[in-house]
Amino acid sequence: MRTKSKWSPGPGVNVLGISLQNDGKWAVSAVAKPVGTCPDCCMRSRHRHGWRKRTLQDLSVQGQVVNVQLTLSRWQCRHRECQRRTFTDRLPDIAAPYTRRTARMAAIVDLVGYSMGGRPAEHLMGRLGMPVSDDTILRQIKRRASVSIQDAVRVVGIDDWSWRRSTRYGTIMVDLERRAVVDILDDRSVASAKAWLQARPSIEVVSRDRCGLYAQASREGAPQARQVADRFHLVQNLRAAIKEQMSLCGHANVRPILSEDAIASTTAQHRRARLAHRQSRQEIFEMLHALRQQGLTYSEIARRTGFERRSVTNWLTSSAPRDRNRAALNPTSPLYFEAFLAECWKDGNRLGRHLFHDLKNRGYTGSRSNLERLLQVWRQAENVRSEVTLPEVKVSEPVRDPDTGHVISADAVAALCIKPRGLLTNRQARRVDALKQGSEAFRVMRGLAMRFNGILRSRNPDALDKWIDDAIETELTAIMRFASVLRRDIDAVKNAIELPWSNGQAEGQINRLKTLKRAMYGRAGPELMRARMLPLNHTK
């Protein structure tokens, strides 16, 4: 069966036709013209050396697989200075050398693999009549990402992201003008960020968070660039300082759900609940034994009471209600080696990593964090028994919510302190007024916070020096520390006030990276992660 086709493979090739094979696949047959051009010396040759057949996978037709069968000429290059002796016709508009798919088929594989990943793309391509394995898809998108073009990046945002939280971190580079990822680094270090910046002398602005690591890398790798501190992180650091200061003033870190009287009565309620639970277990025990004395079987008792048959057996084989005992210790618990740990503690060996190594040699199979929790309890117990007289700290009375009477937590105080009056609800406005009346520190910090927000929005960096001086004169420890850190990074902070750039785009790209990483179950390496984060048309 042969049908005419409008498919044109490009210059230098004659199409013979399209045929339906016995296996149900469509095949396109073609043959090359009798003229060849050497790819090295560009000399034309008519001296045929032989033939070469290529089979290329093409787009499907009505869900059927299509294979393009090409018969290409192999030529002799007789140019004396050319190192290539023989060559085959090249078809750049159809397929790259040594590939098994046409260019348009490879573009589809690239797009689907970039969007979906390896295995989901394999399933979709199979349903579309273009079967490709997941390994082939991943190899192709990684090969595309490796062919990168050094664009002239002018404004770059730098931020870190976690391979594994609190263990291993990477670095992401974002072009803030194009709003696209430029590169992904598999570590977070001064050396790698510095080398990346040095390779791109066109960078004029570097936006970063308050991390000193990236500040040092920017100073050494791109001294010509202006550093910009992220405004969001500036406000967040101010909020953290307010929370720390209010924690010193007696505010709880977590707002109590009940009042003090209710909390006191809750203890008695828990005690009564435990007694009621014990009494109910006694009643269940007596009821099951009474049914057994009536001659009922275990299965009948289970059907009448609703308990499982195994539970009925356990109740009836015991002479009294069983209390819940503490589980037996095993080598996964550090208390299994409590005697050894106590002896080491008395001898002065109190470092967690040393004790963890010693316990591992003795058969400990638990984690170091579990051991550190036990050691932390011992350290706190020693601190309580310490007879060292601590300096007296003036702690003001905590402010209570005028609506509920609860103590306002430090988190809520920090959030209210940086929120403008126009954005407060009626209840929040009442809480702010109560805090101003009951806490002098809150009144001072709210005034500073409103001034700081105004400076960030006014694009006037000249007012920052006066704000830092006023913050230091407040003699509030946390606020003074925050102002001192601002003064050390004064140039980047002023650039953040003056310039429109921020790290918000980098934070958004990190959210996208996290989605891709979780979609690939955290098994993607640096090469694949970079391939899927770079724009699809970054090589064009």
XYZ file of C-alpha atoms in Angstrom, residues 87-508:
422
model
C 31.312 11.588 5.033
C 27.563 11.075 4.866
C 24.932 13.538 3.772
C 23.790 15.789 6.591
C 20.137 16.698 7.056
C 20.142 19.617 9.521
C 16.498 20.496 8.812
C 15.364 16.935 9.461
C 17.517 15.426 12.198
C 20.846 15.945 13.901
C 23.668 13.451 13.226
C 23.427 10.110 15.012
C 19.923 10.812 16.365
C 16.996 8.411 16.038
C 14.237 11.011 15.936
C 13.398 13.853 13.605
C 13.932 17.409 14.763
C 10.217 18.059 15.251
C 9.848 14.811 17.186
C 12.811 15.798 19.378
C 11.152 19.181 20.023
C 8.006 17.421 21.279
C 10.082 15.134 23.512
C 11.906 18.180 24.842
C 8.706 20.042 25.654
C 6.888 17.126 27.293
C 9.949 16.007 29.269
C 10.655 19.542 30.460
C 7.076 19.991 31.653
C 6.351 16.562 33.152
C 9.617 14.800 33.927
C 10.751 11.331 32.921
C 8.167 8.680 33.730
C 4.997 10.797 33.291
C 6.329 11.964 29.916
C 7.008 8.344 28.928
C 3.399 7.378 29.646
C 2.008 10.360 27.705
C 4.258 9.853 24.684
C 3.229 6.207 24.533
C -0.447 7.152 24.459
C 0.219 9.676 21.679
C 1.827 7.035 19.456
C 5.399 8.279 19.937
C 6.969 5.808 22.395
C 10.122 7.098 24.125
C 11.672 5.729 27.307
C 12.005 7.875 30.409
C 15.805 7.566 30.403
C 15.927 8.883 26.835
C 13.696 11.817 27.752
C 15.851 12.770 30.713
C 19.049 12.433 28.690
C 17.656 14.751 26.035
C 16.579 17.523 28.397
C 19.901 17.326 30.256
C 21.764 17.492 26.937
C 19.771 20.581 26.013
C 20.574 22.259 29.345
C 24.294 21.549 28.956
C 24.374 23.661 25.766
C 24.025 26.995 27.528
C 24.596 30.440 26.072
C 26.339 33.047 28.197
C 23.804 35.882 28.082
C 24.742 39.308 29.328
C 23.119 39.247 32.773
C 22.830 42.725 34.251
C 20.690 42.264 37.386
C 20.947 38.960 39.252
C 19.194 37.691 42.372
C 20.988 35.172 44.591
C 19.312 32.965 47.177
C 19.778 29.550 48.744
C 17.510 26.503 48.638
C 17.646 23.229 50.511
C 18.487 19.844 49.059
C 17.767 18.573 52.540
C 16.611 20.950 55.228
C 19.264 21.944 57.801
C 21.724 19.555 56.142
C 22.583 20.520 52.560
C 21.846 23.652 50.571
C 22.259 24.866 46.994
C 22.279 28.283 45.309
C 19.925 29.653 42.669
C 20.789 32.493 40.292
C 17.870 34.448 38.793
C 17.934 37.113 36.079
C 15.612 39.691 37.619
C 15.164 41.593 34.356
C 14.077 38.536 32.339
C 12.433 36.924 35.401
C 14.093 33.591 34.587
C 16.542 31.226 36.240
C 20.098 31.597 34.956
C 21.867 28.796 36.801
C 21.603 26.311 39.664
C 24.610 25.621 41.908
C 24.673 22.415 43.906
C 26.269 23.987 47.004
C 26.098 27.131 49.117
C 29.613 28.505 49.441
C 31.554 31.684 48.860
C 33.887 29.984 46.377
C 31.179 28.718 43.998
C 29.138 31.960 44.054
C 32.305 34.024 43.612
C 33.444 31.957 40.601
C 30.008 32.264 38.988
C 29.979 36.048 39.405
C 33.538 36.428 38.132
C 32.604 34.618 34.910
C 29.967 37.302 34.181
C 31.542 40.763 34.296
C 28.379 42.338 32.853
C 26.572 42.111 36.228
C 25.694 45.550 37.578
C 23.302 44.756 40.456
C 23.300 41.803 42.883
C 20.141 41.340 44.948
C 20.491 39.082 47.989
C 19.091 38.438 51.432
C 20.894 39.363 54.657
C 23.213 36.339 54.415
C 26.837 37.401 54.887
C 28.022 34.528 52.702
C 26.546 36.003 49.532
C 27.634 39.490 50.564
C 31.243 38.336 50.680
C 30.897 36.472 47.376
C 29.480 39.606 45.746
C 32.275 41.804 47.067
C 34.958 39.440 45.795
C 33.321 38.116 42.634
C 31.574 41.252 41.354
C 33.205 44.330 42.919
C 31.745 46.518 40.154
C 28.152 45.570 41.073
C 25.877 47.311 43.557
C 24.555 45.017 46.279
C 20.866 45.275 47.180
C 19.458 43.869 50.421
C 16.005 42.343 50.135
C 13.340 44.629 51.628
C 11.125 41.746 52.733
C 13.942 40.264 54.804
C 14.676 43.686 56.302
C 11.113 43.916 57.598
C 11.219 40.306 58.787
C 14.445 40.960 60.717
C 12.851 43.989 62.345
C 9.858 41.889 63.311
C 12.149 39.234 64.829
C 13.922 41.929 66.845
C 10.586 43.255 68.158
C 9.526 39.732 69.121
C 12.804 39.173 70.972
C 12.467 42.466 72.824
C 8.864 41.793 73.838
C 9.838 38.315 75.051
C 12.168 40.056 77.508
C 9.213 42.106 78.733
C 7.320 39.083 80.027
C 5.131 38.193 77.045
C 4.571 34.535 76.399
C 5.827 33.054 73.135
C 2.515 31.245 72.682
C -0.807 32.793 73.645
C -2.545 30.716 76.331
C -5.917 29.432 75.244
C -7.309 29.516 78.798
C -6.976 32.017 81.591
C -4.892 31.288 84.686
C -7.922 30.164 86.724
C -9.060 27.890 83.909
C -5.565 26.426 83.572
C -5.468 25.728 87.306
C -8.809 23.971 87.132
C -7.706 21.961 84.093
C -5.197 20.048 86.222
C -7.973 18.883 88.527
C -10.075 17.937 85.502
C -7.271 15.789 84.089
C -6.926 14.058 87.442
C -10.666 13.373 87.561
C -10.560 12.130 83.957
C -7.821 9.634 84.818
C -9.834 8.348 87.781
C -12.957 8.053 85.609
C -10.993 6.158 82.961
C -9.686 3.738 85.571
C -13.194 3.227 86.928
C -14.583 2.539 83.429
C -11.917 -0.098 82.861
C -12.971 -1.746 86.119
C -16.611 -1.771 84.970
C -15.656 -3.337 81.614
C -13.648 -5.996 83.433
C -16.568 -6.886 85.697
C -19.089 -6.900 82.806
C -17.002 -9.285 80.667
C -16.425 -11.672 83.545
C -20.154 -11.640 84.368
C -21.022 -12.587 80.790
C -18.451 -15.359 80.880
C -19.938 -16.749 84.085
C -23.295 -16.975 82.285
C -21.701 -19.555 79.976
C -21.288 -17.381 76.888
C -18.423 -18.061 74.502
C -15.738 -15.544 73.639
C -17.238 -14.997 70.184
C -20.715 -14.366 71.585
C -19.310 -11.903 74.142
C -17.472 -10.086 71.328
C -20.690 -9.820 69.289
C -22.692 -8.463 72.242
C -20.135 -5.970 73.517
C -18.568 -4.860 70.239
C -15.013 -5.607 71.405
C -12.629 -7.627 69.268
C -12.314 -11.273 70.187
C -8.619 -10.857 70.996
C -9.417 -8.032 73.413
C -12.098 -10.141 75.073
C -9.564 -12.950 75.507
C -7.045 -10.569 77.106
C -9.643 -9.215 79.521
C -10.905 -12.644 80.567
C -7.474 -14.260 81.022
C -6.413 -11.588 83.533
C -7.439 -11.512 87.165
C -7.575 -7.704 87.365
C -7.782 -4.757 84.916
C -4.424 -4.312 83.283
C -2.731 -0.944 83.636
C -0.779 0.515 80.779
C 2.853 -0.090 81.567
C 5.846 1.750 80.172
C 7.364 0.063 77.140
C 10.560 -1.875 77.738
C 13.725 -0.025 76.846
C 15.663 -1.096 73.772
C 18.931 0.005 72.110
C 17.094 2.677 70.103
C 16.582 4.701 73.302
C 19.502 6.504 75.001
C 17.961 5.595 78.397
C 18.940 2.000 77.621
C 22.523 3.186 78.289
C 21.599 5.515 81.144
C 24.185 4.118 83.560
C 27.014 4.581 81.059
C 25.833 8.093 80.159
C 25.577 9.084 83.822
C 29.142 7.920 84.443
C 30.443 9.874 81.420
C 28.474 12.915 82.568
C 30.126 12.833 85.994
C 33.571 12.503 84.384
C 32.972 15.681 82.348
C 32.385 14.050 78.966
C 29.288 16.000 77.942
C 29.694 16.642 74.211
C 26.875 15.079 72.242
C 28.996 13.968 69.274
C 31.523 12.216 71.548
C 28.839 10.441 73.559
C 27.022 9.486 70.357
C 30.210 7.850 69.024
C 30.731 5.944 72.290
C 27.127 4.749 72.347
C 27.379 3.583 68.729
C 30.292 1.360 69.734
C 28.161 -0.080 72.534
C 25.249 -0.964 70.243
C 23.134 2.192 70.246
C 20.855 2.209 67.163
C 18.983 5.470 67.756
C 19.600 8.927 66.327
C 21.848 11.652 67.635
C 18.923 14.076 67.955
C 17.252 11.674 70.400
C 20.431 11.621 72.473
C 20.710 15.414 72.361
C 17.180 15.762 73.763
C 18.137 13.689 76.798
C 21.335 15.665 77.314
C 19.394 18.918 77.030
C 17.150 17.824 79.906
C 20.224 17.101 82.027
C 21.761 20.482 81.179
C 18.572 22.305 82.099
C 18.421 20.430 85.387
C 21.969 21.569 86.201
C 21.164 25.148 85.302
C 18.211 25.091 87.691
C 20.418 23.801 90.525
C 23.127 26.331 89.792
C 23.804 28.723 92.625
C 25.192 31.462 90.385
C 23.330 34.695 91.020
C 21.999 36.091 87.794
C 21.677 39.842 87.305
C 18.211 41.188 87.893
C 16.335 42.080 84.750
C 13.530 44.585 84.876
C 10.497 42.816 83.470
C 7.303 44.764 82.920
C 3.856 43.332 83.414
C 2.491 41.570 80.310
C -0.336 43.317 78.497
C -3.651 41.513 78.183
C -6.121 41.508 75.345
C -8.940 43.940 76.242
C -11.534 41.622 74.651
C -10.540 38.220 76.051
C -8.243 38.996 78.984
C -5.517 36.693 77.619
C -1.856 37.672 77.660
C -0.847 38.905 74.197
C 1.984 36.759 72.891
C 5.265 38.131 71.545
C 4.415 36.840 68.059
C 1.150 38.775 68.016
C 2.864 41.872 69.405
C 5.530 41.770 66.660
C 2.891 41.365 63.939
C 0.825 44.263 65.297
C 3.882 46.467 65.730
C 4.798 46.558 62.028
C 1.227 46.757 60.680
C 0.020 50.267 59.709
C -3.046 51.695 61.424
C -5.058 51.735 58.210
C -4.724 47.965 57.792
C -5.756 47.070 61.365
C -9.149 45.596 62.143
C -11.196 47.040 65.002
C -10.077 44.301 67.387
C -6.434 44.713 66.361
C -6.672 48.476 66.830
C -7.931 47.959 70.392
C -5.042 45.596 71.099
C -2.542 48.121 69.731
C -3.999 50.857 71.949
C -3.795 48.564 74.966
C -0.176 47.725 74.169
C 0.723 51.387 73.819
C -0.778 52.151 77.231
C 0.676 49.136 78.986
C 4.150 48.919 77.416
C 6.501 51.820 76.863
C 8.806 49.581 74.827
C 5.988 48.735 72.409
C 5.134 52.404 71.944
C 8.740 53.244 71.077
C 9.197 50.239 68.771
C 5.947 50.874 66.906
C 7.038 54.417 66.196
C 10.370 53.141 64.861
C 8.667 50.432 62.791
C 6.300 52.909 61.134
C 9.222 55.215 60.361
C 11.212 52.294 58.904
C 8.326 51.277 56.641
C 8.002 54.870 55.524
C 11.698 55.045 54.650
C 11.462 51.860 52.564
C 8.501 53.235 50.603
C 9.757 56.810 50.217
C 12.875 55.856 48.198
C 14.793 58.307 50.388
C 17.898 56.592 51.813
C 19.148 59.782 53.512
C 16.724 59.324 56.421
C 18.162 55.901 57.302
C 21.167 57.226 59.249
C 18.941 59.265 61.566
C 16.677 56.240 62.096
C 19.650 54.056 63.079
C 20.846 56.674 65.577
C 17.383 56.919 67.153
C 17.106 53.117 67.344
C 20.429 52.833 69.161
C 19.428 55.567 71.634
C 16.333 53.605 72.715
C 18.590 51.239 74.757
C 16.359 48.329 73.761
C 18.793 45.434 73.341
C 17.222 43.692 70.360
C 16.498 46.945 68.502
C 20.034 48.202 69.113
C 21.445 44.960 67.703
C 19.238 45.237 64.622
C 20.339 48.843 64.038
C 24.017 47.899 64.423
C 23.670 45.166 61.801
C 22.004 47.657 59.442
C 24.926 50.014 59.865
C 27.412 47.284 58.921
C 25.463 46.638 55.716
C 24.478 50.244 55.147
C 25.309 50.407 51.427
C 23.166 47.402 50.508
C 20.284 48.682 52.647
C 20.401 52.117 51.044
C 20.466 50.516 47.600
C 17.372 48.516 48.605
C 15.605 51.762 49.450
C 16.707 53.557 46.305
C 16.566 50.819 43.642
C 13.422 48.910 42.555
C 15.070 45.459 42.643
C 14.295 42.838 45.287
C 14.642 39.097 45.775
C 10.951 38.342 45.395
C 11.429 36.755 41.975
C 14.149 34.489 43.391
C 11.814 33.393 46.194
C 9.137 32.548 43.638
